[in-house]
Amino acid sequence: MLVNRYINFILRRPVTVIIILFFVTVILGSGIRKIEFDNSYDVMMPQKDSLYLYNEETKKIYGNLDNFVISTISSFENTWSEKFFQDFDKLVTDLEEYKNYNEEKETERIQTLNAYEKDVTDKSLYSLLEVFSSDPVFQRTILREFSVESGRNGSYSSVSAEKKGTDSGNQNSAVNDKSEKKISNREFSVFKKRINLLNDIKRSETVDNVISPLTAKDISGKNDILGSINIIDSAEDGRRILPSNEKDFAVFKERLRKNPAFKGALYTEDVKGNISDFALVVKFTNTKNHDAVTREVWKIINSYSGLNSIIQGVPVINKYLSDYMHRDLVNFLPPIFIVILIVFFLNFRSARGVFLPLVTLILSDIWVIGLMGHLGFKLTMLGASLPSLIVAVGSSYSIHIVNQYYIDQRNSIHGDKSEGLRMSMSHISVTVILAGLTTFLGFASLMTNQVPAIRDWGLFSALGVLAAVIISTSLIPAMMMLLPLPEQPSKENEISTNKRDLTDKLISKVTGLSINNYGKVIFVTVVVLIISIAGASKIRVETSILSYFKEGDYIRKSYQIIGDKLGGSVGTKIIIDSGIEGGVKDPEFLKTIDRIRGWLESEEVSNELYIGRTDAFTDVIKTMHMAINNDNPEFYKIPENKTDVIDYIEIYSGDDNNNDGRIDDFESYIDPGYRSALIFVKHNDRNKILGTSDFDQIQRKLDRYLEQNLDKKYSYSISGVPSIIVRLSRYV
């Protein structure tokens, strides 16, 4: 029999078996460092789902409106101060480095670092900053990487000036205190690796745009020429000319308030109508993985401790989930293993009875997680449960084998170690293999699920069970073969032990009660079954990630703050198709868009559908119409004449850097053929975290309204993260 031949091989060559297991563990374990976390809906949704594919198509046409980091920026002390705008400008400048990759500049920085590493023996933070005295942006990068914060003022002024004690008004006290920090060769090597990583992130150009009041453009209609103008003027060298006094601040406020579309998009007001916060939005390109760049954006924003910032967005939510998953794996696995150790000790009361089963479980986890890393699979929210699951399921196989060994050894009168192990494995191996096989098939059946994350979880759960069976049936008998025989218990001790066996007593008691009251047992079972079925019918699937965070968590609090101030960080995309090329230029179509927006923003509907704000191409056309009419706010409306709309678009002097037929400023809201227009609807939860059922109701009501009120010559479609959440719940 194949099983017996396998057992004989282990018992004859235990050292060979252990060596093989060791090398397999080393090879598979090396894949653990390749493991990445992924909590995006991309890894959850079936890749061939029609809604998912359509949503991906909308990203190609209109840009990745779903994935952006959004933040409110203000000052802890005085937002309307020269100091605040200087810090805000530095923050925006640091982020813009990830938008436009400058290969020449980055190459020069790395070459300078290499020369510094070679030429300078006694390295310090001060001397390193001195080398880059003409590159303040990179100086700030250095300070961030060495965890030197700016303190309350958030500024990074010239280290040379600080070293000499020059009072420039922008001194960084943290640098004064820490610029003498010595840098070891190891620290510098780690720093260089980080710089190379940042260079790779910049080269990928994952950041599509950085939107803020400092970078935003308005529309000017001077001399009957429509064109984009910067809200903040620029000097000849490209530096922004920041407001610095009351007169400048008044001009800046006037420019912001002139355009109604800016309120809630670039700034927010307090209850008194004063501008209290500015918006900072980092939009990402249509790529799958935003984790690395999100972490850098997060780090950069938080490095300005003098700025009061609240950060949100789907990438930030995913970052937090990944961090929590990593933390839970680190924090929860040790207690789990401690509990397992206690259970093993209570069962076997011997070192080998404790550590051999424990080693099999550790190796099983290493095999499975390492294999995932080698094969390029990522840990999702489901995948994070794999190590604990394998420990829970796999421990039974080890317990069976060790327990059977002790039973057979105790009953053996010859004390022949090899024969005793052969007897034990013959008794229990088929049971263990069949138990493992049924569990393997149970998990493997999940591979038929359409949700990729569930499918992958089922696959590696099954492989984890298989690994646990292989390791326990190989390692334990091989190690037992090499270890000396345990002491034989006396007959008196054995009887005494059996009498004290609480587990046996408990099982006997329950069995007796069940046999003597079988009718009642069956009745209670039926009642519990009926109650369970009734309860199961009330189960609701929740696929909104926000609902997974507990009350008081930063993600939930920041989500509500961003919703209240800037309309929200999650949005629905409504695409209205005019049916003909150029149909977007028809005032009738544009007014249809505005009627839909008006309905969405009405008090009753916005409260019912949790609408925070809407954005659409009509804002651009209305701004053009107002600009060409001397910025008269009465003309902030859709023009009546189609010729006017066409003329506005044709004479607008914006850039089309990708040559797709659209001005870059228009790309988020119209397709290249000017046939369809997008309405982006941000959701504000009104102090309530929106779940799957909420998004489902929102989508149903949107569908009902559009079906009943949209002109039949137009058509519509709905996509975005809320739609994906609803569709995913149906798959689950």
XYZ file of C-alpha atoms in Angstrom:
732
model
C 0.000 0.000 0.000
C 1.288 3.458 -0.931
C 0.718 4.880 2.573
C 2.725 2.073 4.179
C 5.600 2.593 1.744
C 5.546 6.304 2.608
C 5.644 5.507 6.344
C 8.496 3.030 5.900
C 10.539 5.604 3.957
C 10.129 8.174 6.749
C 11.103 5.711 9.474
C 14.101 4.386 7.556
C 15.437 7.809 6.506
C 14.263 10.350 9.107
C 17.282 12.636 8.601
C 16.696 12.741 4.843
C 13.038 13.633 5.410
C 13.953 16.463 7.805
C 16.562 17.826 5.379
C 14.025 17.779 2.531
C 11.454 19.596 4.680
C 14.102 22.136 5.694
C 15.090 22.981 2.120
C 11.470 23.158 0.951
C 10.763 25.554 3.834
C 13.742 27.752 2.958
C 12.787 27.881 -0.722
C 9.107 28.600 -0.126
C 9.794 30.874 2.867
C 11.888 33.195 0.725
C 8.658 34.201 -0.999
C 7.291 35.813 2.168
C 9.311 38.980 1.558
C 7.563 39.296 -1.822
C 4.099 39.393 -0.270
C 2.087 42.540 -0.880
C -1.264 43.638 0.521
C -4.131 44.621 -1.752
C -7.563 45.683 -0.528
C -8.795 47.395 -3.676
C -12.034 46.462 -5.374
C -9.960 45.401 -8.376
C -8.818 42.293 -6.534
C -12.349 41.584 -5.320
C -14.394 42.049 -8.475
C -14.575 39.392 -11.218
C -12.412 40.766 -13.987
C -14.955 39.855 -16.682
C -17.949 41.413 -14.971
C -19.712 43.808 -17.353
C -20.046 46.610 -14.782
C -16.422 46.273 -13.736
C -15.274 46.387 -17.365
C -17.468 49.407 -18.042
C -16.076 51.188 -15.004
C -12.560 50.484 -16.270
C -13.555 51.882 -19.648
C -14.856 55.090 -18.057
C -11.476 55.490 -16.339
C -9.767 55.393 -19.740
C -12.130 58.041 -21.110
C -12.631 60.391 -18.168
C -9.634 59.605 -15.971
C -9.475 57.792 -12.664
C -12.089 59.773 -10.750
C -12.511 56.955 -8.218
C -8.991 57.023 -6.813
C -7.767 60.274 -5.344
C -6.375 61.546 -2.070
C -8.351 64.513 -0.789
C -7.381 66.698 2.136
C -8.484 69.864 3.874
C -5.627 72.244 4.657
C -5.707 75.065 7.175
C -3.520 76.546 9.872
C -3.595 75.789 13.571
C -2.964 79.464 14.208
C -3.816 81.807 11.330
C -4.753 80.575 7.867
C -4.595 84.077 6.423
C -0.907 84.644 7.015
C 2.183 84.760 4.835
C 3.652 81.855 6.784
C 0.708 79.579 6.074
C 0.818 80.208 2.324
C 4.571 79.603 2.240
C 4.128 76.231 3.927
C 1.137 75.355 1.744
C 3.192 76.210 -1.346
C 6.071 73.990 -0.204
C 3.655 71.132 0.400
C 2.135 71.479 -3.070
C 5.605 71.768 -4.633
C 6.728 68.563 -2.907
C 3.680 66.721 -4.247
C 4.154 68.077 -7.769
C 7.491 66.231 -7.932
C 5.434 63.052 -8.330
C 3.394 64.488 -11.185
C 6.046 65.570 -13.668
C 9.075 63.294 -13.624
C 12.298 65.189 -14.264
C 14.837 62.534 -15.176
C 17.725 64.976 -15.455
C 17.113 66.398 -11.990
C 16.652 62.974 -10.365
C 19.799 61.599 -12.036
C 21.788 64.587 -10.826
C 20.510 64.063 -7.268
C 21.556 60.405 -7.253
C 24.969 61.241 -8.709
C 25.456 63.867 -5.998
C 24.515 61.315 -3.345
C 27.007 58.813 -4.778
C 29.759 61.426 -4.730
C 28.884 62.390 -1.159
C 28.975 58.745 -0.077
C 32.391 58.290 -1.676
C 34.038 61.555 -0.609
C 32.645 62.207 2.871
C 33.813 59.930 5.673
C 32.226 61.668 8.642
C 28.639 61.928 7.397
C 26.062 64.061 9.157
C 22.625 65.379 8.419
C 23.955 68.923 8.289
C 26.693 68.173 5.743
C 24.239 66.208 3.595
C 21.776 69.094 3.606
C 24.607 71.494 2.755
C 25.359 69.512 -0.409
C 21.777 70.167 -1.567
C 21.585 73.796 -0.409
C 20.382 74.843 -3.874
C 17.670 72.162 -3.937
C 15.221 72.932 -1.090
C 12.684 70.363 -2.307
C 15.224 67.577 -1.941
C 16.344 68.997 1.388
C 12.817 68.497 2.635
C 12.900 64.953 1.280
C 16.101 64.291 3.251
C 14.553 65.636 6.434
C 11.480 63.449 5.976
C 13.560 60.336 5.374
C 15.577 60.940 8.527
C 12.357 61.648 10.446
C 13.281 65.247 11.202
C 10.003 67.099 11.398
C 9.520 70.770 10.861
C 7.827 71.469 14.167
C 4.866 73.789 14.450
C 5.947 76.149 11.718
C 6.160 73.444 9.063
C 8.972 75.184 7.196
C 12.292 73.963 5.842
C 14.561 76.925 5.443
C 18.177 76.931 4.388
C 20.236 74.862 6.761
C 23.238 77.040 6.057
C 21.402 80.070 7.378
C 20.293 78.169 10.449
C 23.779 76.891 11.140
C 25.099 80.436 11.095
C 22.255 81.622 13.282
C 20.727 83.845 10.610
C 17.245 85.018 11.569
C 15.379 84.610 8.295
C 11.931 84.338 9.877
C 11.553 80.767 8.574
C 13.891 78.898 10.841
C 13.277 75.268 11.471
C 13.918 74.522 15.123
C 13.920 70.769 14.509
C 16.809 71.095 12.070
C 18.701 73.324 14.520
C 18.414 70.561 17.099
C 19.133 67.606 14.841
C 21.287 68.842 11.970
C 24.379 67.583 13.801
C 22.967 64.060 13.676
C 25.639 61.625 12.528
C 24.773 59.269 9.700
C 26.277 55.789 9.757
C 27.165 53.963 6.555
C 24.276 51.586 7.149
C 21.827 54.457 7.633
C 23.077 56.130 4.478
C 22.745 52.890 2.514
C 19.126 52.533 3.670
C 18.527 56.190 2.791
C 19.875 55.691 -0.738
C 17.593 52.704 -1.262
C 14.658 54.848 -0.211
C 15.676 57.586 -2.651
C 15.910 55.037 -5.455
C 12.442 53.783 -4.511
C 11.068 57.327 -4.549
C 12.710 57.829 -7.924
C 10.908 54.740 -9.247
C 7.593 56.037 -7.905
C 8.153 59.396 -9.594
C 9.181 57.719 -12.837
C 5.899 55.782 -12.902
C 4.070 59.161 -12.958
C 1.167 57.692 -11.007
C 0.078 61.183 -9.958
C -2.105 62.668 -12.674
C -2.729 66.059 -11.112
C -2.346 68.067 -7.920
C -5.367 70.335 -7.429
C -5.412 73.163 -4.911
C -6.158 76.897 -4.818
C -2.451 77.420 -5.529
C -2.525 75.334 -8.726
C -6.118 75.811 -9.897
C -7.033 77.732 -13.027
C -9.991 79.956 -13.715
C -11.342 81.149 -17.061
C -10.742 84.650 -18.353
C -12.723 86.343 -21.124
C -10.690 89.515 -21.547
C -10.567 90.959 -25.052
C -13.149 88.358 -26.139
C -10.512 85.640 -25.793
C -11.343 82.732 -23.549
C -8.386 81.155 -21.814
C -7.285 79.625 -18.565
C -5.563 81.804 -15.998
C -3.860 80.821 -12.782
C -5.580 81.942 -9.601
C -2.099 82.465 -8.194
C 0.224 84.429 -10.485
C 3.688 83.111 -11.317
C 7.068 84.826 -11.593
C 9.329 84.468 -14.635
C 11.182 81.553 -13.038
C 7.896 79.696 -12.500
C 7.638 80.273 -8.760
C 4.199 81.117 -7.474
C 3.722 84.694 -6.245
C 2.027 84.032 -2.923
C -0.243 86.494 -1.109
C 1.573 88.052 1.820
C -0.542 90.908 3.177
C -4.149 91.909 3.716
C -4.459 93.420 0.246
C -3.137 90.255 -1.404
C -5.431 88.101 0.707
C -8.440 90.182 -0.316
C -7.567 89.783 -4.013
C -7.084 86.031 -3.547
C -10.453 85.670 -1.797
C -12.145 87.626 -4.560
C -10.657 85.362 -7.235
C -11.832 82.268 -5.390
C -15.343 83.517 -4.750
C -15.827 84.873 -8.261
C -16.410 81.359 -9.594
C -19.327 79.567 -7.859
C -17.877 76.162 -8.835
C -14.878 76.705 -6.554
C -16.889 76.681 -3.327
C -16.704 73.179 -1.849
C -14.133 72.216 -4.457
C -11.178 74.494 -3.683
C -12.272 75.978 -0.395
C -14.851 75.592 2.344
C -16.561 78.171 4.532
C -17.452 78.189 8.216
C -20.871 79.031 9.597
C -20.056 82.750 9.399
C -19.251 82.539 5.681
C -15.485 82.926 6.125
C -13.087 80.765 4.149
C -11.817 78.299 6.754
C -10.112 75.485 4.821
C -8.512 74.893 1.447
C -8.777 71.686 -0.556
C -5.846 69.616 -1.724
C -6.603 66.804 -4.156
C -4.022 64.403 -5.567
C -5.540 62.554 -8.530
C -3.992 59.292 -9.688
C -3.633 57.872 -13.170
C -5.510 54.775 -14.289
C -3.124 52.235 -12.774
C -3.957 49.309 -10.515
C -1.592 49.877 -7.605
C -1.526 53.218 -5.810
C -0.222 52.003 -2.458
C 3.372 53.220 -2.772
C 2.496 56.707 -4.010
C -0.364 56.998 -1.494
C 2.094 56.348 1.331
C 4.408 59.055 0.039
C 1.546 61.540 -0.344
C 0.449 60.690 3.192
C 3.982 61.107 4.506
C 4.529 64.433 2.740
C 1.267 65.985 3.930
C 1.810 64.861 7.514
C 5.407 66.111 7.528
C 4.041 69.666 7.665
C 3.061 69.563 11.310
C 2.230 73.271 11.272
C -0.587 72.635 8.802
C -3.894 71.274 10.022
C -4.731 68.541 7.531
C -7.458 65.896 7.313
C -6.681 63.250 4.685
C -9.170 60.920 3.002
C -9.873 59.034 -0.210
C -10.194 55.425 -1.393
C -6.371 54.980 -1.614
C -6.038 56.188 1.992
C -8.736 53.741 3.127
C -6.872 50.915 1.371
C -3.609 52.037 2.994
C -5.170 51.913 6.446
C -6.621 48.465 5.780
C -3.218 47.161 4.687
C -1.580 48.631 7.780
C -4.221 47.097 10.039
C -3.845 43.722 8.345
C -0.070 43.811 8.754
C -0.437 44.873 12.381
C -2.970 42.139 13.096
C -0.739 39.472 11.577
C 2.151 40.613 13.755
C 0.070 41.070 16.916
C -2.373 38.175 16.734
C -0.253 35.247 15.549
C 1.971 35.107 18.682
C -1.048 34.907 21.070
C -2.588 32.240 18.831
C 0.585 30.166 19.030
C 0.711 30.673 22.812
C -2.838 29.337 23.127
C -1.896 26.378 20.925
C 1.157 25.743 23.127
C -1.040 25.668 26.219
C -3.504 23.280 24.574
C -0.692 20.965 23.486
C 0.837 21.041 26.961
C -2.468 20.226 28.659
C -2.911 17.308 26.264
C 0.570 15.761 26.249
C 2.539 17.190 29.219
C 5.840 16.770 27.356
C 8.242 18.951 25.391
C 7.963 16.883 22.224
C 4.176 16.843 22.526
C 4.214 20.630 22.575
C 6.922 21.700 20.145
C 6.620 19.121 17.362
C 2.971 19.988 16.571
C 3.804 23.690 16.932
C 6.670 23.436 14.428
C 4.392 21.720 11.904
C 1.940 24.627 12.119
C 4.663 27.258 11.732
C 6.080 25.438 8.702
C 2.600 25.153 7.172
C 2.129 28.920 7.424
C 5.578 29.543 5.935
C 4.872 27.212 3.016
C 1.542 28.770 2.099
C 2.399 32.469 2.534
C 5.769 31.958 0.834
C 4.111 30.180 -2.091
C 1.688 33.101 -2.466
C 4.639 35.475 -2.624
C 6.472 33.426 -5.249
C 3.363 33.121 -7.420
C 2.605 36.844 -7.194
C -0.639 36.561 -5.223
C -1.443 39.393 -2.817
C -2.923 39.243 0.657
C -6.449 40.632 0.731
C -8.739 41.136 3.705
C -9.695 37.473 3.350
C -6.125 36.324 2.793
C -5.006 37.881 6.063
C -6.950 35.147 7.866
C -4.916 32.342 6.241
C -2.162 31.989 8.883
C -4.687 31.754 11.725
C -6.932 29.448 9.711
C -4.092 27.042 8.927
C -3.129 26.953 12.616
C -6.725 26.245 13.648
C -7.361 23.554 11.043
C -3.875 22.055 10.871
C -3.425 21.563 14.607
C -5.864 18.632 14.635
C -3.645 16.526 12.353
C -0.634 16.938 14.635
C -2.729 16.208 17.715
C -4.074 12.996 16.173
C -0.610 11.715 15.312
C 1.071 12.593 18.607
C -1.870 11.281 20.623
C -1.911 7.998 18.714
C 1.834 7.627 19.226
C 1.474 8.001 22.997
C -1.440 5.536 23.102
C 0.443 2.899 21.104
C 3.678 3.504 22.983
C 1.859 3.168 26.306
C 0.216 -0.063 25.191
C 3.399 -1.502 23.689
C 5.149 -4.146 25.793
C 8.297 -4.364 23.675
C 9.427 -0.770 23.601
C 10.563 -1.072 19.970
C 10.569 2.587 18.819
C 10.431 1.850 15.091
C 7.700 -0.717 15.438
C 5.725 1.522 17.769
C 5.875 4.432 15.310
C 4.961 2.156 12.411
C 1.983 0.895 14.396
C 0.888 4.443 15.305
C 1.187 5.776 11.763
C -0.609 2.732 10.359
C -3.472 3.343 12.793
C -3.837 7.062 12.265
C -2.358 8.009 8.868
C -5.395 7.000 6.810
C -7.670 8.912 9.211
C -5.476 12.032 8.990
C -5.161 11.826 5.208
C -8.914 11.346 4.700
C -9.721 14.170 7.144
C -7.240 16.407 5.330
C -8.607 15.388 1.931
C -12.201 16.246 2.815
C -11.118 19.600 4.264
C -8.930 20.229 1.209
C -11.860 19.575 -1.127
C -14.141 21.766 0.983
C -11.844 24.760 0.664
C -10.986 23.962 -2.956
C -14.684 24.123 -3.847
C -14.481 27.881 -3.243
C -12.319 28.113 -6.358
C -15.571 28.038 -8.340
C -16.582 31.375 -6.777
C -16.612 34.323 -9.162
C -15.001 36.722 -6.656
C -11.218 36.505 -7.208
C -10.349 37.164 -3.553
C -12.633 34.348 -2.355
C -11.305 32.074 -5.094
C -7.690 32.727 -4.096
C -8.545 32.315 -0.420
C -10.123 28.929 -1.134
C -7.102 27.811 -3.164
C -4.493 28.684 -0.556
C -6.638 27.485 2.328
C -6.782 24.120 0.573
C -3.025 24.181 -0.035
C -2.495 25.114 3.625
C -4.448 22.034 4.718
C -2.425 19.919 2.306
C 0.823 21.373 3.663
C -0.268 20.692 7.251
C -1.047 17.042 6.419
C 2.240 16.504 4.583
C 4.372 18.159 7.264
C 2.626 16.526 10.246
C 2.752 13.025 8.733
C 6.408 13.510 7.795
C 8.087 15.688 10.397
C 6.532 14.249 13.570
C 7.360 10.549 12.930
C 10.821 11.501 11.590
C 11.610 13.531 14.724
C 10.126 10.874 17.002
C 12.381 8.351 15.317
C 15.450 10.423 16.227
C 14.352 11.246 19.771
C 14.704 8.749 22.641
C 11.636 6.863 23.806
C 9.552 8.684 26.398
C 9.332 7.176 29.851
C 6.792 4.360 30.200
C 4.008 5.357 32.577
C 3.203 2.879 35.336
C -0.121 1.055 35.325
C -1.142 2.887 38.497
C -0.318 6.282 36.984
C -2.138 5.377 33.795
C -5.271 4.401 35.706
C -4.980 7.518 37.840
C -4.575 9.658 34.749
C -7.617 8.110 33.119
C -9.656 8.768 36.248
C -8.622 12.383 36.194
C -9.351 12.824 32.497
C -11.962 15.574 32.608
C -12.453 15.444 28.852
C -13.508 11.799 28.987
C -15.814 12.518 31.903
C -17.430 15.417 30.080
C -17.934 13.398 26.906
C -19.392 10.484 28.849
C -21.784 12.784 30.690
C -23.023 14.496 27.513
C -23.361 11.173 25.702
C -25.381 9.708 28.541
C -27.731 12.668 28.656
C -28.218 12.503 24.871
C -29.007 8.780 24.898
C -31.427 9.015 27.795
C -33.180 12.099 26.402
C -32.952 11.542 22.677
C -36.442 12.905 22.012
C -35.697 16.194 23.725
C -32.357 16.443 21.928
C -34.025 16.015 18.542
C -36.731 18.548 19.456
C -34.202 21.177 20.589
C -32.124 20.568 17.466
C -35.136 21.163 15.217
C -36.077 24.359 17.090
C -32.519 25.720 16.861
C -32.453 24.821 13.160
C -35.684 26.727 12.489
C -34.426 29.776 14.399
C -31.117 29.601 12.538
C -32.806 29.448 9.137
C -34.945 32.460 10.070
C -31.852 34.338 11.179
C -29.918 33.371 8.065
C -32.630 34.898 5.898
C -31.906 38.262 7.551
C -28.193 38.201 6.789
C -27.044 41.203 4.751
C -23.794 41.178 2.812
C -21.609 44.223 3.549
C -18.939 45.010 0.968
C -18.430 48.694 1.784
C -14.928 48.813 3.250
C -15.739 51.874 5.351
C -18.157 49.796 7.396
C -15.281 47.575 8.537
C -13.740 50.350 10.624
C -14.840 50.770 14.226
C -16.401 53.892 15.706
C -13.833 56.577 16.483
C -11.302 55.293 13.957
C -9.442 57.999 12.016
C -10.835 56.731 8.713
C -14.431 57.103 9.843
C -13.858 60.506 11.444
C -11.928 61.883 8.467
C -14.543 60.493 6.069
C -17.250 62.474 7.838
C -15.161 65.662 8.053
C -14.275 65.562 4.356
C -17.927 64.887 3.575
C -19.075 67.900 5.554
C -16.426 70.256 4.161
C -15.728 69.083 0.606
C -18.734 66.942 -0.267
C -17.154 63.533 0.227
C -14.345 61.217 -0.819
C -16.401 58.545 -2.628
C -18.478 59.292 -5.698
C -20.938 57.914 -8.235
C -20.411 58.558 -11.942
C -23.510 59.260 -14.014
C -22.799 59.357 -17.738
C -25.398 60.908 -20.026
C -25.110 60.018 -23.716
C -26.513 62.570 -26.168
C -26.652 59.949 -28.929
C -24.680 61.957 -31.490
C -21.119 63.204 -31.887
C -20.849 66.777 -30.656
C -24.140 66.484 -28.790
C -22.576 67.856 -25.615
C -22.331 71.266 -27.313
C -26.118 71.516 -27.576
C -27.551 73.889 -24.903
C -30.586 71.621 -24.576
C -28.333 68.729 -23.598
C -26.329 70.888 -21.207
C -29.534 72.112 -19.552
C -30.578 68.476 -19.148
C -27.332 67.864 -17.285
C -28.019 70.856 -15.055
C -31.613 69.746 -14.380
C -30.304 66.393 -13.177
C -27.774 68.170 -10.972
C -30.469 70.500 -9.671
C -32.599 67.517 -8.691
C -29.620 65.830 -7.017
C -28.701 68.960 -5.064
C -32.250 69.796 -3.955
C -32.549 69.626 -0.184
C -34.931 66.665 -0.050
C -33.065 64.532 -2.595
C -29.575 65.406 -1.375
C -30.531 64.332 2.146
C -32.220 61.167 0.950
C -29.395 60.147 -1.403
C -26.559 61.522 0.767
C -25.375 63.961 -1.912
C -22.444 66.165 -0.904
C -21.810 67.964 -4.196
C -21.896 67.389 -7.952
C -19.437 68.368 -10.681
C -19.990 68.418 -14.431
C -18.973 70.070 -17.708
C -21.806 72.575 -17.339
C -19.708 74.398 -14.706
C -17.078 75.038 -17.380
C -19.595 76.335 -19.929
C -21.320 78.573 -17.366
C -17.952 79.957 -16.266
C -17.052 80.676 -19.918
C -20.371 82.434 -20.457
C -19.808 84.554 -17.354
C -16.190 85.324 -18.282
C -17.023 86.480 -21.812
C -19.649 88.795 -20.288
C -17.216 90.700 -18.072
C -17.520 88.268 -15.162
C -21.113 89.311 -14.556
C -22.529 86.642 -12.194
C -25.937 86.967 -13.869
C -24.432 85.180 -16.866
C -23.337 82.150 -14.842
C -25.747 79.934 -16.770
C -25.984 77.852 -19.938
C -26.159 80.118 -23.016
C -29.285 79.803 -25.147
C -27.450 79.721 -28.466
C -25.632 76.564 -29.593
C -23.262 78.708 -31.632
C -22.090 80.401 -28.440
C -21.234 77.064 -26.842
C -19.328 75.934 -29.916
C -17.490 79.260 -30.121
C -16.552 79.136 -26.438
C -15.029 75.685 -26.836
C -13.207 76.582 -30.058
C -11.692 79.850 -28.842
C -10.720 78.494 -25.445
C -6.940 78.469 -25.317
C -6.379 75.551 -22.981
C -3.800 72.826 -23.531
C -4.362 69.392 -25.092
C -1.141 67.683 -24.056
C -2.247 64.159 -24.996
C -3.746 65.229 -28.348
C -7.041 63.401 -27.812
C -9.191 66.252 -29.130
C -10.165 67.565 -25.693
C -8.753 70.417 -23.682
C -7.024 68.870 -20.663
C -9.285 70.868 -18.329
C -12.336 69.150 -19.905
C -11.153 65.529 -19.807
C -12.807 64.582 -16.531
C -16.283 65.411 -17.806
C -16.599 64.799 -21.567
C -15.489 62.135 -24.033
C -13.191 62.999 -26.990
C -16.132 63.102 -29.423
C -18.175 65.456 -27.235
C -20.975 62.888 -27.311
C -21.275 62.018 -23.618
C -20.923 64.008 -20.417
C -20.179 62.791 -16.908
C -21.738 63.982 -13.674
C -19.580 63.149 -10.673
C -21.691 62.849 -7.530
C -19.869 62.906 -4.193
C -21.631 61.317 -1.250
C -21.807 62.945 2.179
C -23.003 60.459 4.778
C -24.647 62.984 7.165
C -22.924 61.428 10.211
C -23.683 57.924 8.965
C -21.267 55.511 7.339
C -22.822 54.458 4.057
C -23.066 50.701 3.635
C -23.891 48.415 0.740
C -27.655 48.677 1.304
C -27.425 52.487 1.277
C -25.557 52.521 -2.021
C -28.036 50.014 -3.427
C -30.942 52.311 -2.531
C -29.133 55.323 -3.972
C -28.555 53.528 -7.260
C -32.144 52.298 -7.463
C -33.507 55.823 -6.936
C -31.105 57.262 -9.496
C -32.212 54.635 -11.990
C -35.874 55.326 -11.309
C -35.515 59.095 -11.696
C -33.452 58.913 -14.885
C -35.727 56.327 -16.478
C -38.771 58.487 -15.791
C -37.358 61.951 -16.476
C -34.513 61.675 -18.981
C -35.488 62.552 -22.542
C -35.818 59.345 -24.556
C -33.307 60.554 -27.138
C -30.663 60.450 -24.419
C -29.388 57.427 -22.519
C -27.534 57.030 -19.265
C -25.281 54.673 -17.342
C -24.081 54.601 -13.740
C -20.687 53.437 -12.521
C -18.117 54.144 -9.850
C -17.098 52.686 -6.501
C -20.667 52.610 -5.030
C -21.889 50.610 -8.040
C -18.965 48.198 -7.697
C -19.770 47.777 -3.979
C -23.379 46.841 -4.790
C -22.423 44.437 -7.581
C -19.774 42.782 -5.414
C -22.310 42.131 -2.647
C -24.439 40.174 -5.108
C -21.491 37.983 -6.047
C -20.691 37.358 -2.402
